PDB file of C-alpha atoms in Angstrom:
ATOM      1  CA  MET A   1      -9.709-103.723   8.670  1.00  0.00           C
ATOM      2  CA  ILE A   2      -9.864-100.256  10.217  1.00  0.00           C
ATOM      3  CA  GLU A   3      -8.557 -97.519   7.942  1.00  0.00           C
ATOM      4  CA  THR A   4      -7.253 -94.202   9.276  1.00  0.00           C
ATOM      5  CA  TYR A   5      -6.627 -90.918   7.536  1.00  0.00           C
ATOM      6  CA  THR A   6      -4.748 -87.805   8.548  1.00  0.00           C
ATOM      7  CA  PHE A   7      -4.392 -84.620   6.553  1.00  0.00           C
ATOM      8  CA  LYS A   8      -2.113 -81.861   7.912  1.00  0.00           C
ATOM      9  CA  ASP A   9      -1.544 -79.642   4.872  1.00  0.00           C
ATOM     10  CA  LYS A  10      -3.542 -76.559   3.964  1.00  0.00           C
ATOM     11  CA  GLY A  11      -6.675 -76.727   1.828  1.00  0.00           C
ATOM     12  CA  TYR A  12      -9.190 -79.317   0.687  1.00  0.00           C
ATOM     13  CA  HIS A  13      -8.336 -83.029   0.479  1.00  0.00           C
ATOM     14  CA  PRO A  14     -10.777 -85.862  -0.312  1.00  0.00           C
ATOM     15  CA  PHE A  15      -9.385 -88.911   1.486  1.00  0.00           C
ATOM     16  CA  LEU A  16     -12.138 -91.501   1.504  1.00  0.00           C
ATOM     17  CA  VAL A  17     -13.903 -91.951  -1.836  1.00  0.00           C
ATOM     18  CA  ARG A  18     -16.390 -94.789  -2.190  1.00  0.00           C
ATOM     19  CA  GLU A  19     -19.258 -95.651  -4.570  1.00  0.00           C
ATOM     20  CA  GLY A  20     -20.478 -92.188  -5.326  1.00  0.00           C
ATOM     21  CA  TRP A  21     -19.659 -90.380  -2.063  1.00  0.00           C
ATOM     22  CA  GLN A  22     -16.595 -89.009  -0.353  1.00  0.00           C
ATOM     23  CA  VAL A  23     -15.252 -87.686   2.903  1.00  0.00           C
ATOM     24  CA  ALA A  24     -12.819 -84.781   2.690  1.00  0.00           C
ATOM     25  CA  GLN A  25     -11.012 -82.530   5.100  1.00  0.00           C
ATOM     26  CA  LEU A  26     -10.736 -78.756   4.721  1.00  0.00           C
ATOM     27  CA  ASN A  27      -7.938 -77.089   6.681  1.00  0.00           C
ATOM     28  CA  TYR A  28      -7.492 -73.361   6.701  1.00  0.00           C
ATOM     29  CA  VAL A  29      -6.216 -71.968   3.407  1.00  0.00           C
ATOM     30  CA  GLU A  30      -6.100 -68.472   1.943  1.00  0.00           C
ATOM     31  CA  LYS A  31      -9.489 -67.326   0.567  1.00  0.00           C
ATOM     32  CA  HIS A  32     -11.227 -69.048   3.494  1.00  0.00           C
ATOM     33  CA  GLY A  33     -10.205 -66.549   6.157  1.00  0.00           C
ATOM     34  CA  ARG A  34     -12.487 -64.249   8.041  1.00  0.00           C
ATOM     35  CA  ASP A  35     -11.627 -61.308   5.775  1.00  0.00           C
ATOM     36  CA  ASP A  36     -10.461 -62.707   2.462  1.00  0.00           C
ATOM     37  CA  LEU A  37     -13.402 -64.663   1.031  1.00  0.00           C
ATOM     38  CA  ASP A  38     -13.958 -63.444  -2.522  1.00  0.00           C
ATOM     39  CA  GLN A  39     -16.575 -65.831  -3.884  1.00  0.00           C
ATOM     40  CA  ILE A  40     -19.455 -68.131  -3.035  1.00  0.00           C
ATOM     41  CA  GLU A  41     -20.246 -71.531  -4.478  1.00  0.00           C
ATOM     42  CA  VAL A  42     -23.262 -73.743  -5.168  1.00  0.00           C
ATOM     43  CA  HIS A  43     -23.808 -77.441  -5.827  1.00  0.00           C
ATOM     44  CA  ASN A  44     -26.987 -77.898  -7.879  1.00  0.00           C
ATOM     45  CA  GLN A  45     -27.349 -81.684  -7.611  1.00  0.00           C
ATOM     46  CA  SER A  46     -26.159 -82.623  -4.139  1.00  0.00           C
ATOM     47  CA  ASP A  47     -26.143 -81.690  -0.477  1.00  0.00           C
ATOM     48  CA  GLU A  48     -22.887 -81.046   1.372  1.00  0.00           C
ATOM     49  CA  ALA A  49     -22.398 -81.765   5.066  1.00  0.00           C
ATOM     50  CA  PHE A  50     -19.811 -80.031   7.279  1.00  0.00           C
ATOM     51  CA  ILE A  51     -18.445 -80.986  10.714  1.00  0.00           C
ATOM     52  CA  LEU A  52     -16.017 -78.690  12.509  1.00  0.00           C
ATOM     53  CA  PHE A  53     -13.590 -80.652  14.650  1.00  0.00           C
ATOM     54  CA  LYS A  54     -10.948 -78.023  15.464  1.00  0.00           C
ATOM     55  CA  GLY A  55     -10.713 -74.248  15.634  1.00  0.00           C
ATOM     56  CA  LYS A  56     -13.366 -71.676  14.801  1.00  0.00           C
ATOM     57  CA  ALA A  57     -15.378 -71.379  11.605  1.00  0.00           C
ATOM     58  CA  VAL A  58     -18.495 -69.719  10.250  1.00  0.00           C
ATOM     59  CA  LEU A  59     -20.708 -71.362   7.626  1.00  0.00           C
ATOM     60  CA  VAL A  60     -22.082 -68.757   5.228  1.00  0.00           C
ATOM     61  CA  GLU A  61     -25.382 -69.138   3.358  1.00  0.00           C
ATOM     62  CA  ALA A  62     -25.913 -66.649   0.563  1.00  0.00           C
ATOM     63  CA  LEU A  63     -29.397 -65.863  -0.693  1.00  0.00           C
ATOM     64  CA  VAL A  64     -28.941 -64.499  -4.202  1.00  0.00           C
ATOM     65  CA  GLU A  65     -31.743 -62.277  -5.538  1.00  0.00           C
ATOM     66  CA  GLN A  66     -30.763 -60.776  -8.923  1.00  0.00           C
ATOM     67  CA  GLU A  67     -28.075 -58.178  -8.065  1.00  0.00           C
ATOM     68  CA  ASN A  68     -28.507 -58.506  -4.274  1.00  0.00           C
ATOM     69  CA  ILE A  69     -26.964 -61.060  -1.963  1.00  0.00           C
ATOM     70  CA  HIS A  70     -28.151 -61.550   1.616  1.00  0.00           C
ATOM     71  CA  PHE A  71     -25.773 -63.438   3.914  1.00  0.00           C
ATOM     72  CA  ASN A  72     -26.802 -65.725   6.813  1.00  0.00           C
ATOM     73  CA  CYS A  73     -23.828 -66.688   8.930  1.00  0.00           C
ATOM     74  CA  GLN A  74     -23.793 -69.607  11.375  1.00  0.00           C
ATOM     75  CA  TYR A  75     -21.017 -69.953  13.957  1.00  0.00           C
ATOM     76  CA  MET A  76     -20.060 -73.661  13.764  1.00  0.00           C
ATOM     77  CA  LYS A  77     -19.931 -75.674  16.989  1.00  0.00           C
ATOM     78  CA  PRO A  78     -17.458 -78.546  17.136  1.00  0.00           C
ATOM     79  CA  GLY A  79     -19.026 -81.966  16.597  1.00  0.00           C
ATOM     80  CA  VAL A  80     -22.272 -80.640  15.097  1.00  0.00           C
ATOM     81  CA  THR A  81     -23.201 -81.677  11.535  1.00  0.00           C
ATOM     82  CA  TYR A  82     -24.340 -78.825   9.274  1.00  0.00           C
ATOM     83  CA  ASN A  83     -25.985 -79.624   5.950  1.00  0.00           C
ATOM     84  CA  ILE A  84     -26.114 -77.287   2.956  1.00  0.00           C
ATOM     85  CA  PRO A  85     -28.936 -78.475   0.692  1.00  0.00           C
ATOM     86  CA  ALA A  86     -28.421 -78.698  -3.090  1.00  0.00           C
ATOM     87  CA  GLY A  87     -28.957 -75.353  -4.771  1.00  0.00           C
ATOM     88  CA  THR A  88     -27.821 -73.273  -1.791  1.00  0.00           C
ATOM     89  CA  TRP A  89     -25.034 -70.740  -2.335  1.00  0.00           C
ATOM     90  CA  HIS A  90     -22.483 -71.009   0.487  1.00  0.00           C
ATOM     91  CA  GLU A  91     -18.910 -70.635   1.697  1.00  0.00           C
ATOM     92  CA  ILE A  92     -16.849 -71.175   4.866  1.00  0.00           C
ATOM     93  CA  ALA A  93     -14.766 -68.642   6.817  1.00  0.00           C
ATOM     94  CA  MET A  94     -12.162 -70.193   9.091  1.00  0.00           C
ATOM     95  CA  ASN A  95      -9.557 -69.239  11.656  1.00  0.00           C
ATOM     96  CA  ARG A  96      -6.052 -70.460  10.868  1.00  0.00           C
ATOM     97  CA  ASP A  97      -6.292 -73.459  13.186  1.00  0.00           C
ATOM     98  CA  ALA A  98      -9.683 -74.688  11.870  1.00  0.00           C
ATOM     99  CA  LYS A  99     -10.205 -78.185  10.474  1.00  0.00           C
ATOM    100  CA  ILE A 100     -13.509 -79.324   8.961  1.00  0.00           C
ATOM    101  CA  ILE A 101     -14.749 -82.693   7.726  1.00  0.00           C
ATOM    102  CA  ILE A 102     -16.919 -82.536   4.566  1.00  0.00           C
ATOM    103  CA  VAL A 103     -19.171 -85.354   3.405  1.00  0.00           C
ATOM    104  CA  GLU A 104     -20.530 -85.047  -0.137  1.00  0.00           C
ATOM    105  CA  ARG A 105     -21.167 -86.796  -3.406  1.00  0.00           C
ATOM    106  CA  ALA A 106     -17.879 -87.856  -5.055  1.00  0.00           C
ATOM    107  CA  ASN A 107     -16.437 -85.400  -7.559  1.00  0.00           C
ATOM    108  CA  THR A 108     -18.866 -82.658  -6.490  1.00  0.00           C
ATOM    109  CA  HIS A 109     -16.178 -79.968  -6.800  1.00  0.00           C
ATOM    110  CA  ILE A 110     -15.320 -81.183 -10.299  1.00  0.00           C
ATOM    111  CA  GLN A 111     -18.756 -81.920 -11.807  1.00  0.00           C
ATOM    112  CA  ASP A 112     -21.355 -80.003  -9.795  1.00  0.00           C
ATOM    113  CA  CYS A 113     -19.917 -76.708  -8.624  1.00  0.00           C
ATOM    114  CA  SER A 114     -20.459 -73.154  -9.747  1.00  0.00           C
ATOM    115  CA  TYR A 115     -18.806 -70.043  -8.346  1.00  0.00           C
ATOM    116  CA  SER A 116     -19.805 -66.401  -8.161  1.00  0.00           C
ATOM    117  CA  LYS A 117     -17.333 -63.622  -7.408  1.00  0.00           C
ATOM    118  CA  LEU A 118     -18.299 -61.109  -4.725  1.00  0.00           C
ATOM    119  CA  THR A 119     -18.137 -57.358  -5.290  1.00  0.00           C
ATOM    120  CA  GLU A 120     -16.093 -55.204  -2.900  1.00  0.00           C
ATOM    121  CA  SER A 121     -19.254 -53.956  -1.174  1.00  0.00           C
ATOM    122  CA  GLN A 122     -20.627 -57.529  -0.816  1.00  0.00           C
ATOM    123  CA  LYS A 123     -17.301 -58.609   0.673  1.00  0.00           C
ATOM    124  CA  GLN A 124     -17.390 -55.818   3.290  1.00  0.00           C
ATOM    125  CA  VAL A 125     -20.936 -56.752   4.352  1.00  0.00           C
ATOM    126  CA  LEU A 126     -19.936 -60.423   4.579  1.00  0.00           C
ATOM    127  CA  TYR A 127     -16.699 -59.746   6.527  1.00  0.00           C
ATOM    128  CA  SER A 128     -18.678 -57.696   9.062  1.00  0.00           C
ATOM    129  CA  LYS A 129     -21.191 -60.526   9.581  1.00  0.00           C
ATOM    130  CA  ILE A 130     -18.382 -63.095   9.902  1.00  0.00           C
ATOM    131  CA  LYS A 131     -16.550 -60.914  12.432  1.00  0.00           C
ATOM    132  CA  ASP A 132     -19.744 -60.632  14.504  1.00  0.00           C
ATOM    133  CA  GLN A 133     -20.048 -64.443  14.611  1.00  0.00           C
ATOM    134  CA  LEU A 134     -16.399 -65.047  15.504  1.00  0.00           C
ATOM    135  CA  SER A 135     -16.255 -62.386  18.218  1.00  0.00           C
TER     136      SER A 135
END
């Protein structure tokens, strides 16, 4: 039997959870905009794959070295799979119409997720890099 899933609300929604893995959809939500990200996250035990299927988005990799953070930003192309390896700090900046599919280990955001708040100066550097990618 073919199963179908649709998610139209804002935010993150796991919709297909099976035997240790899940597929989720992330639609634009506050704190994922091009100029309102305020933290980065890391999954220490599992990779996380992202596929943009609508809108515009930038995948952010953050290299944390003591007090310094260096940001690498990748403009996401629709239909391309992007993988964030375990142990990599990251985040996503999205336009309001963006929709992203996420494939990851089940319960990753409950059991294997740490967050780090960004300082005001780090946010400004990041916003500038995101703007460059979305322009």
